[in-house]
Coordinates of N, CA and C and ligand atoms in Angstrom, one line a residue:
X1327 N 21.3 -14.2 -42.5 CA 20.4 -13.7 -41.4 C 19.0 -13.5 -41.9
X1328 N 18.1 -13.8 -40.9 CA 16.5 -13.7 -41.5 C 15.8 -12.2 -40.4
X1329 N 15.1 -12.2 -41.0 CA 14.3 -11.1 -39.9 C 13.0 -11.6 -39.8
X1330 N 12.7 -11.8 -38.4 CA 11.2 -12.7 -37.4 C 10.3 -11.4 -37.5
X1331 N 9.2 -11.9 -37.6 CA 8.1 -11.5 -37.0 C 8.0 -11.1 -35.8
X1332 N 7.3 -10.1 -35.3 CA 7.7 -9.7 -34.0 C 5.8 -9.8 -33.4
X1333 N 5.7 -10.4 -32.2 CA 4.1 -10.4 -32.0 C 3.8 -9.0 -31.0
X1334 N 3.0 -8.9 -31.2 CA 2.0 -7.7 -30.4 C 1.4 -8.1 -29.3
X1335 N 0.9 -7.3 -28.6 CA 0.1 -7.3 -27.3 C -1.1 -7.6 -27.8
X1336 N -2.3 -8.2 -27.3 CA -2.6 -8.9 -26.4 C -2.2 -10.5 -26.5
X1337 N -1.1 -10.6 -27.3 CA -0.6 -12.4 -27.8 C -0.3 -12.8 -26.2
X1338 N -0.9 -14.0 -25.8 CA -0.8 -14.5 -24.9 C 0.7 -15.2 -24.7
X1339 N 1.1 -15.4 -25.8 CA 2.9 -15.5 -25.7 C 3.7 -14.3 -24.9
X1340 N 3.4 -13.3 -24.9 CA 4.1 -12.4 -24.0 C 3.7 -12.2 -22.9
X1341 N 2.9 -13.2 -22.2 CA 2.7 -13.5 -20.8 C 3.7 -14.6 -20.3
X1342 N 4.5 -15.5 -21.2 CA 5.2 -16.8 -20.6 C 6.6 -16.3 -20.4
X1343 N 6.6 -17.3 -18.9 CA 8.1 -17.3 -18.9 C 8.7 -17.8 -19.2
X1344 N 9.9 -17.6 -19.7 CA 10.8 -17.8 -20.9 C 12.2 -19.1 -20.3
X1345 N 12.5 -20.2 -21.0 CA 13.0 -21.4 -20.4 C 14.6 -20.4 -20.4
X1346 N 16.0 -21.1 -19.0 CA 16.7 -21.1 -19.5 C 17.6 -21.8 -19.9
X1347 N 18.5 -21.1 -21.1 CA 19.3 -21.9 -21.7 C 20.3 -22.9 -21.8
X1348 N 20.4 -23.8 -22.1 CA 21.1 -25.0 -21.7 C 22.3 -24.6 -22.0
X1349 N 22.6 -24.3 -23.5 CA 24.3 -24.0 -24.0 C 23.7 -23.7 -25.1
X1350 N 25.2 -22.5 -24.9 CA 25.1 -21.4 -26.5 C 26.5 -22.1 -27.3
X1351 N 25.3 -22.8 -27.9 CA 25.4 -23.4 -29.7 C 25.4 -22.5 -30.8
X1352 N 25.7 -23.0 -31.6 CA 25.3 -22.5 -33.1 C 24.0 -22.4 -33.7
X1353 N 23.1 -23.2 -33.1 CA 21.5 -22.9 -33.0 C 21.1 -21.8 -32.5
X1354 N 21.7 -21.4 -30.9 CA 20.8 -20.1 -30.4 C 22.3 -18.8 -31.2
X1355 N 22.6 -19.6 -31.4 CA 23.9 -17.6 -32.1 C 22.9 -17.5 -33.3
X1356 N 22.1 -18.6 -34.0 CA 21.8 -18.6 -35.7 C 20.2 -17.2 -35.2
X1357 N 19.9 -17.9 -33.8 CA 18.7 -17.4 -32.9 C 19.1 -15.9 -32.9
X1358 N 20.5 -15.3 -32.2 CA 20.8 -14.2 -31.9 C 21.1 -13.3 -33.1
X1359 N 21.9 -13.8 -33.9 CA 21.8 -13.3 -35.2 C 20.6 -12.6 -35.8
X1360 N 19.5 -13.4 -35.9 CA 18.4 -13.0 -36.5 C 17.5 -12.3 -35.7
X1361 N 17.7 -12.2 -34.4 CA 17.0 -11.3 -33.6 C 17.3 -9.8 -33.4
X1362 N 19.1 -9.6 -34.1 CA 19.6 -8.7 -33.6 C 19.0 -7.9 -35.0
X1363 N 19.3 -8.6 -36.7 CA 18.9 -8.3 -37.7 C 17.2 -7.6 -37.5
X1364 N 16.2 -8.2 -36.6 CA 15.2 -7.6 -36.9 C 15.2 -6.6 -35.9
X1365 N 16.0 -6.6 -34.7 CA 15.8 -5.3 -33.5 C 16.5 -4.1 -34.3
X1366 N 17.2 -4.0 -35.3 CA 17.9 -2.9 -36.6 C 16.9 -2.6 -37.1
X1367 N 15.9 -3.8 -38.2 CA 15.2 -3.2 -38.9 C 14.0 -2.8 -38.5
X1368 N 13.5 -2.8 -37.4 CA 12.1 -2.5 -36.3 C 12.1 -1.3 -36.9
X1369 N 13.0 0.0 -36.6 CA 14.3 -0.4 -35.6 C 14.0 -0.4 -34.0
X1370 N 14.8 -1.0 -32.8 CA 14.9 -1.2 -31.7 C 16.1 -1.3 -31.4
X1371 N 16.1 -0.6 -29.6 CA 17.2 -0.6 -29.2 C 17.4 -2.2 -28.1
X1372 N 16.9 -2.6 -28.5 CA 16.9 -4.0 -27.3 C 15.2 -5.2 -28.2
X1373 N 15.9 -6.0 -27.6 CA 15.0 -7.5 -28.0 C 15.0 -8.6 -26.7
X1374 N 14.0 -9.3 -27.0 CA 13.7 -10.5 -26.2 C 13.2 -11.5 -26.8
X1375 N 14.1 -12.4 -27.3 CA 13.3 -13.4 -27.7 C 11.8 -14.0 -27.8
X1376 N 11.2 -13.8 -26.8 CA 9.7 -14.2 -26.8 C 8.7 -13.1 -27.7
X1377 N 9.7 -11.8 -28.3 CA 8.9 -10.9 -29.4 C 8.8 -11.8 -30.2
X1378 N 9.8 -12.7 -30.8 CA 10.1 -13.2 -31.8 C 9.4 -14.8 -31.8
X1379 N 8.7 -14.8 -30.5 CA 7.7 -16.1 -30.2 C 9.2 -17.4 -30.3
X1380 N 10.1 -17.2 -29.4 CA 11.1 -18.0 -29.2 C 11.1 -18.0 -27.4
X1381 N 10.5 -18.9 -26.6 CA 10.5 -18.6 -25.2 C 11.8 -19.1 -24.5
X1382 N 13.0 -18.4 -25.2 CA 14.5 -18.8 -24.4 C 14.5 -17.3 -23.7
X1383 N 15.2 -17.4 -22.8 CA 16.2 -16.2 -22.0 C 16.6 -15.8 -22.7
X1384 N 16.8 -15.1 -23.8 CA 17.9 -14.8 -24.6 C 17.6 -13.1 -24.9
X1385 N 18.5 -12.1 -24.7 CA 18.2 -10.7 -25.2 C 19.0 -10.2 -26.1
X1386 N 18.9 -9.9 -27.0 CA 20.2 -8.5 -27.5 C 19.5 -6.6 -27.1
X1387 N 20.4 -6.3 -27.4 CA 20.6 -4.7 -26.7 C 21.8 -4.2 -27.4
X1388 N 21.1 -2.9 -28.2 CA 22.3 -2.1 -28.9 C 22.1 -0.7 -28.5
X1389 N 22.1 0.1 -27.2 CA 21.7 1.4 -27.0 C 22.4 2.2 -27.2
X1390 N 24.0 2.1 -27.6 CA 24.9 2.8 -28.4 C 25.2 3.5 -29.6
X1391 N 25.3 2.3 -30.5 CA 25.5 2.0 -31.7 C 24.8 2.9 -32.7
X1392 N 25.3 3.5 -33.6 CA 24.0 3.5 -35.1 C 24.7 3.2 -35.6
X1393 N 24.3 3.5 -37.1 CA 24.7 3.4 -38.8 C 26.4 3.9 -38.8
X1394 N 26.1 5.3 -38.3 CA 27.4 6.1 -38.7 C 28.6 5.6 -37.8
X1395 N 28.7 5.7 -36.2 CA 29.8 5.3 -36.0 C 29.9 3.9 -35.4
X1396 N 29.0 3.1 -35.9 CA 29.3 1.4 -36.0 C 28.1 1.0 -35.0
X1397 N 28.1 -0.4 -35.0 CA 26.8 -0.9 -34.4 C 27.5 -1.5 -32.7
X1398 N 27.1 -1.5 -32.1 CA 27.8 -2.0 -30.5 C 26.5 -2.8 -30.0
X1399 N 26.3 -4.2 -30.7 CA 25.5 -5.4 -30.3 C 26.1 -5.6 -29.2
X1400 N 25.5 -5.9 -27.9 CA 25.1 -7.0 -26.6 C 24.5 -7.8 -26.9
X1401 N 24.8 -9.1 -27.1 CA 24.0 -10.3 -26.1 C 23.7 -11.0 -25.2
X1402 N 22.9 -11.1 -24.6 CA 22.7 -11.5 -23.1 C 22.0 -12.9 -22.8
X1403 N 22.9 -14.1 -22.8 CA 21.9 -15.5 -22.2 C 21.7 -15.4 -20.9
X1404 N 20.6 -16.2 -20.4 CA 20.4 -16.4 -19.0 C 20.6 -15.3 -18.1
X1405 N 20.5 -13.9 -18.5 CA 20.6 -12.2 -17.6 C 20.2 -12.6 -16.0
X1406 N 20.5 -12.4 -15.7 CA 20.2 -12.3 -14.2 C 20.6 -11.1 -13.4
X1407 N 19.7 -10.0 -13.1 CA 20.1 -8.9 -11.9 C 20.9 -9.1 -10.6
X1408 N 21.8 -8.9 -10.2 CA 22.9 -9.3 -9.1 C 22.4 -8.4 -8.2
X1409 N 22.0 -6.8 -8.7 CA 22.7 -5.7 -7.6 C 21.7 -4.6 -8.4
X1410 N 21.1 -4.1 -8.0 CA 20.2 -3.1 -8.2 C 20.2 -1.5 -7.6
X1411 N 20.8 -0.4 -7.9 CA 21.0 0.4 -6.9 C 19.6 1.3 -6.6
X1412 N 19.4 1.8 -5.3 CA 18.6 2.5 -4.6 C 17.9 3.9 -5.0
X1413 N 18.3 4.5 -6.1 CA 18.5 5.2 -6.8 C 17.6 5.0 -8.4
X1414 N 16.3 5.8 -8.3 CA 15.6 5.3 -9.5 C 15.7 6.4 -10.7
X1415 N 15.2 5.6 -11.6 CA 15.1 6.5 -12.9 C 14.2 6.9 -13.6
X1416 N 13.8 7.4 -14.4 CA 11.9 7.3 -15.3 C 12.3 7.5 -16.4
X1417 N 11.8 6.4 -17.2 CA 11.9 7.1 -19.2 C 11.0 6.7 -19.3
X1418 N 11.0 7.7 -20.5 CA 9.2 7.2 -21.6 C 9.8 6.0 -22.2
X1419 N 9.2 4.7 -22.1 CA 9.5 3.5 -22.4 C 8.6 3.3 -23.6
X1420 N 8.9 2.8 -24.7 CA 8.2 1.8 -25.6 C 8.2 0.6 -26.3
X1421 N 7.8 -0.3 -26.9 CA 8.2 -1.7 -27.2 C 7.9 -1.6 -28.2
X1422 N 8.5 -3.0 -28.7 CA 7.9 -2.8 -30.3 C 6.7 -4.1 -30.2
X1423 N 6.5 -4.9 -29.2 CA 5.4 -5.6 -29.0 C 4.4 -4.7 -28.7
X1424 N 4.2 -3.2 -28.3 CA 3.1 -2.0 -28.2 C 3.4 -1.0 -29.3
X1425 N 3.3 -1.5 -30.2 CA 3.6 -0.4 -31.5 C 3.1 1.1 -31.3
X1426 N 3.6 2.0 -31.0 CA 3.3 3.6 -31.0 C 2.8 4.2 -30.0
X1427 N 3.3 3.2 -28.8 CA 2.4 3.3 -27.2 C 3.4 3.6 -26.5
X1428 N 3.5 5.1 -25.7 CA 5.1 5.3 -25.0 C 4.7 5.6 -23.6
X1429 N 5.2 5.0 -22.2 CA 4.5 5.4 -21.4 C 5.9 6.0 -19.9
X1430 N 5.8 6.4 -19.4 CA 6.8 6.5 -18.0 C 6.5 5.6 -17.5
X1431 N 7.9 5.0 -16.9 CA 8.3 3.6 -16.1 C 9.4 4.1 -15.0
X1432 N 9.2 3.8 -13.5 CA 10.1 4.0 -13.1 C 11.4 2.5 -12.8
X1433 N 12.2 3.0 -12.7 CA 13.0 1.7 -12.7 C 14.8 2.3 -11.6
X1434 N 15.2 0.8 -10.9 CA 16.8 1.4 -10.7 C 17.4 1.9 -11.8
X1435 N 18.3 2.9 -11.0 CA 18.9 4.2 -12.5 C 20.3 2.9 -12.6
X1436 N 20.4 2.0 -11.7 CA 21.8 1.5 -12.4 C 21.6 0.1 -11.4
X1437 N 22.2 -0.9 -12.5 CA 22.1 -2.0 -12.1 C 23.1 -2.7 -12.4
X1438 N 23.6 -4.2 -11.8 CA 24.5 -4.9 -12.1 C 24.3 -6.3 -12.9
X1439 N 24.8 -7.1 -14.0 CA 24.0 -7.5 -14.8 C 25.0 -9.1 -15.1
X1440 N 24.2 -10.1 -14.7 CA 25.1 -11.7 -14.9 C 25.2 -12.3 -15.9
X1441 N 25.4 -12.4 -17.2 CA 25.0 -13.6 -18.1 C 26.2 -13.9 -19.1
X1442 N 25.6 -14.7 -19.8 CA 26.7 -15.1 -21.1 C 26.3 -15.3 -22.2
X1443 N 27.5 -14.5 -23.0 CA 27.5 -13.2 -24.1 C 27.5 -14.7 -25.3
X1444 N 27.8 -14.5 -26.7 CA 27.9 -15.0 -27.6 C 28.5 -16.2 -27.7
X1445 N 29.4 -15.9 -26.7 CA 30.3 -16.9 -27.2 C 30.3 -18.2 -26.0
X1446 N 29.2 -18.1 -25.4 CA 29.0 -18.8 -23.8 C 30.0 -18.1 -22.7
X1447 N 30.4 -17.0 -22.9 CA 31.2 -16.7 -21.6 C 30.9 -16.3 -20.5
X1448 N 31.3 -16.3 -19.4 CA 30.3 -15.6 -18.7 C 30.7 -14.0 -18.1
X1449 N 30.1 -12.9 -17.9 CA 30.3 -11.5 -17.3 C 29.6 -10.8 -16.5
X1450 N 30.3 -10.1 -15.9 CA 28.9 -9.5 -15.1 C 29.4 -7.8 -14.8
X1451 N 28.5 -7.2 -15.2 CA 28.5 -6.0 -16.1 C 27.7 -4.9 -15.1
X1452 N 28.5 -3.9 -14.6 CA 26.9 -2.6 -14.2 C 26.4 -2.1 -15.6
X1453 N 25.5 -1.5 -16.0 CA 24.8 -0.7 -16.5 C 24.2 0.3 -16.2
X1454 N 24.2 1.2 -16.8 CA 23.4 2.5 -16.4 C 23.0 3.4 -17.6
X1455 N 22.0 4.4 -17.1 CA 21.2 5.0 -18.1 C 20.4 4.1 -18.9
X1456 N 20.6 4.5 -20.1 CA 19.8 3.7 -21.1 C 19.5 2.2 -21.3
X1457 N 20.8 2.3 -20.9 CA 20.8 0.7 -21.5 C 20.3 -0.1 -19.9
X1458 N 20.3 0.6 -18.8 CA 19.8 -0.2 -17.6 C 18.6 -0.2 -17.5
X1459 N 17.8 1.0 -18.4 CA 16.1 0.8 -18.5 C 16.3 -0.6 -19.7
X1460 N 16.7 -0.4 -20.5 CA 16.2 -1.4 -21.6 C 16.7 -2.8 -20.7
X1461 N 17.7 -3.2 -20.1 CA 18.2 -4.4 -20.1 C 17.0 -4.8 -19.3
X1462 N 16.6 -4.0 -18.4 CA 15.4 -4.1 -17.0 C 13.9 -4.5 -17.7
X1463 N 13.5 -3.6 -18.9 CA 12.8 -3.7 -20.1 C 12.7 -4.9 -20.3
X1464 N 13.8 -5.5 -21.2 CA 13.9 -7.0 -21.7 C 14.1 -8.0 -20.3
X1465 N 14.5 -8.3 -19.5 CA 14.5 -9.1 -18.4 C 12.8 -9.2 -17.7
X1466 N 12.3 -8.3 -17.9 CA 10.9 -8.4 -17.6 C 10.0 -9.3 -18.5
X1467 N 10.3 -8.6 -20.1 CA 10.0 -9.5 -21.2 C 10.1 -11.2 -21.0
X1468 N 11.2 -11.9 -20.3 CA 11.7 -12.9 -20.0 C 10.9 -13.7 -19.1
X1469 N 10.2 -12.8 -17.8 CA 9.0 -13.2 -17.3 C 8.0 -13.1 -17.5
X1470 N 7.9 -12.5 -19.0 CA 6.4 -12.5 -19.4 C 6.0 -11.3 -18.6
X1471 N 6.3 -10.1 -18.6 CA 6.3 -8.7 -18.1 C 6.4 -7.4 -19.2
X1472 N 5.0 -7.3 -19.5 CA 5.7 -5.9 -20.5 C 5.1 -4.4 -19.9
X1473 N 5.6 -3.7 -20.4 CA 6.2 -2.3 -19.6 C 4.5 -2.2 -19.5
X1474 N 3.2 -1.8 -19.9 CA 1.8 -1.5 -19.8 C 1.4 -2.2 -18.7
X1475 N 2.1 -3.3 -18.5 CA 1.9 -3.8 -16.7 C 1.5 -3.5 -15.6
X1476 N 3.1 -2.1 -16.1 CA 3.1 -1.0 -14.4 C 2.3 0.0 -14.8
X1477 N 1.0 0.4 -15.6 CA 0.3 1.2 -16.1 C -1.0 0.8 -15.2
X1478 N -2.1 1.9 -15.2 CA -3.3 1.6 -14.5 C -4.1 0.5 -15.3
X1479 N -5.0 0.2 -14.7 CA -5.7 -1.3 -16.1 C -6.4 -0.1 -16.6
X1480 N -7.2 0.7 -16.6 CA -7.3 1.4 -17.2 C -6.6 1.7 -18.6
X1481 N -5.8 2.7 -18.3 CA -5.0 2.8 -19.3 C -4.4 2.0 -20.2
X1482 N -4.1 0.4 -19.6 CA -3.3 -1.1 -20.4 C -4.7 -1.7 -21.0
X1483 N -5.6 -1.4 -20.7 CA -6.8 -1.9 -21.6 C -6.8 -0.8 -22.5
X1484 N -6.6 0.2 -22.5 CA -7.4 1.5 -23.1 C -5.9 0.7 -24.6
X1485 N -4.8 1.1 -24.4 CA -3.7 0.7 -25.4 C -3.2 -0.3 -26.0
X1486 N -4.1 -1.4 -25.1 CA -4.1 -3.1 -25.8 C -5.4 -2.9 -27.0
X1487 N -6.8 -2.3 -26.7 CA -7.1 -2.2 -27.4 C -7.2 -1.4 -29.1
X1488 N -6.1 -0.1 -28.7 CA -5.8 0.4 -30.1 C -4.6 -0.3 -30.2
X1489 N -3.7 -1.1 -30.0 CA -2.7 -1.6 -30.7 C -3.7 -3.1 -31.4
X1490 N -5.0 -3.5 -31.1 CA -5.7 -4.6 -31.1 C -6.1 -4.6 -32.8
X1491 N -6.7 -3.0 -32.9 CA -7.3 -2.4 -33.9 C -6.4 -2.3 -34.8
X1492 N -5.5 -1.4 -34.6 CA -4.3 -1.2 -35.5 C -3.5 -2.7 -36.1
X1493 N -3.4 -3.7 -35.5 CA -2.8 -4.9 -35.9 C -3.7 -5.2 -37.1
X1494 N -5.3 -5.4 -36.9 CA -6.2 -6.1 -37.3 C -6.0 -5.3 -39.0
X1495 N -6.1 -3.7 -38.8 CA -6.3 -2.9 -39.7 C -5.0 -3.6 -40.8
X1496 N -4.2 -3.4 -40.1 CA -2.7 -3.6 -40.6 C -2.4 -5.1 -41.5
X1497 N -4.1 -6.0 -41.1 CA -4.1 -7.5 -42.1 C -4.8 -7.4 -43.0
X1498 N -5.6 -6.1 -43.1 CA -6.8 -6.1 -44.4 C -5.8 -5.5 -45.1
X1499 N -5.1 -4.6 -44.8 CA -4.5 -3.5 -46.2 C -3.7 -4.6 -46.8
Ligands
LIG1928 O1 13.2 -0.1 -28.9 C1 12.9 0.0 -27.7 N1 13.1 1.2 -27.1 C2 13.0 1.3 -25.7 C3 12.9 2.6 -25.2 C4 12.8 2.8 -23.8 C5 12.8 1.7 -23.0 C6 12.8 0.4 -23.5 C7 12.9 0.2 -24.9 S1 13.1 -1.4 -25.5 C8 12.4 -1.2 -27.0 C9 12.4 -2.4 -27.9 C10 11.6 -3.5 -27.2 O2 10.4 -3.6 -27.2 N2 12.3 -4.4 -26.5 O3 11.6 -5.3 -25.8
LIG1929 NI1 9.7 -4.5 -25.3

């Protein structure tokens, strides 16, 4: 397993929407593997391919799991929202494409969720709590949607430009 580079905001890569997958090969598992290795060592509880400047559908999500009582990886090809319930939620959301930037996002508190897992199979899954902000999180990622979006421009300028600074700082040291 390798661990990717993860890009930052303002990379015009995290504006594109992301192709879907033809078939889960051994290519996109070699893909998911190394995505899941760098959303551990961030650490993060969820990924989207296009962090990792790969523009597939493709997410992992581990909002369970730690170190001590074992890891509980998700993968998710081609995610698709079925069912959304009426019923919203708010977390302080953060990415690791907005390094140290956490904002409230409202979102459905529970959603129903289409895709196929590792092994090409297909499931379709409710979610809730945590893991239904992050899945909602990453499926936006997918459209080229990150959480500073639903922020005033105000504010998404004000936090594009210190994560802008902070990156730059972060190539001289
Ligand atoms: O690690 C992450 N934590 C998180 C917290 C609240 C809502 C969403 C997330 S996802 C984020 C990792 C990330 O940037 N995924 O795209
Ligand atoms: Ni994110």
């Amino acid at each position: 397993m390798a661990k990717l580079p993860i890009i930052n905001v303002p990379d015009p890569m995290l504006k594109t929407l992301s192709d879907p997958v033809g078939q889960v090969d051994d290519d996109l598992r070699r893909l998911m593997d190394n995505m899941l290795e760098t959303m551990y060592d961030a650490p993060g509880i969820g990924l989207a391919a296009i962090q990792v400047a790969v523009p597939k559908r493709v997410i992992v999500l581990d909002t369970e799991g730690d170190e001590e009582t074992g890891r509980k990886p998700v993968f998710l090809v081609n995610p698709e929202i079925t069912w959304e319930s009426e019923e919203f939620s708010v977390y302080n959301e953060g990415c690791l494409s907005v390094p140290e930037h956490y904002a409230e996002v409202e979102r459905p508190a529970t959603v129903k969720v289409k895709y196929f897992d590792y092994h090409g199979q297909q499931h379709e899954e409710l979610m809730e709590g945590l893991q239904a902000t992050c899945v909602q999180h990453e499926i936006d990622h997918l459209n080229g949607v990150v959480f500073i979006d639903y922020l005033s421009k105000l504010k998404r300028n004000m936090i594009i430009k210190k994560v802008r600074k902070a990156t730059k700082d972060a190539m001289i040291l």
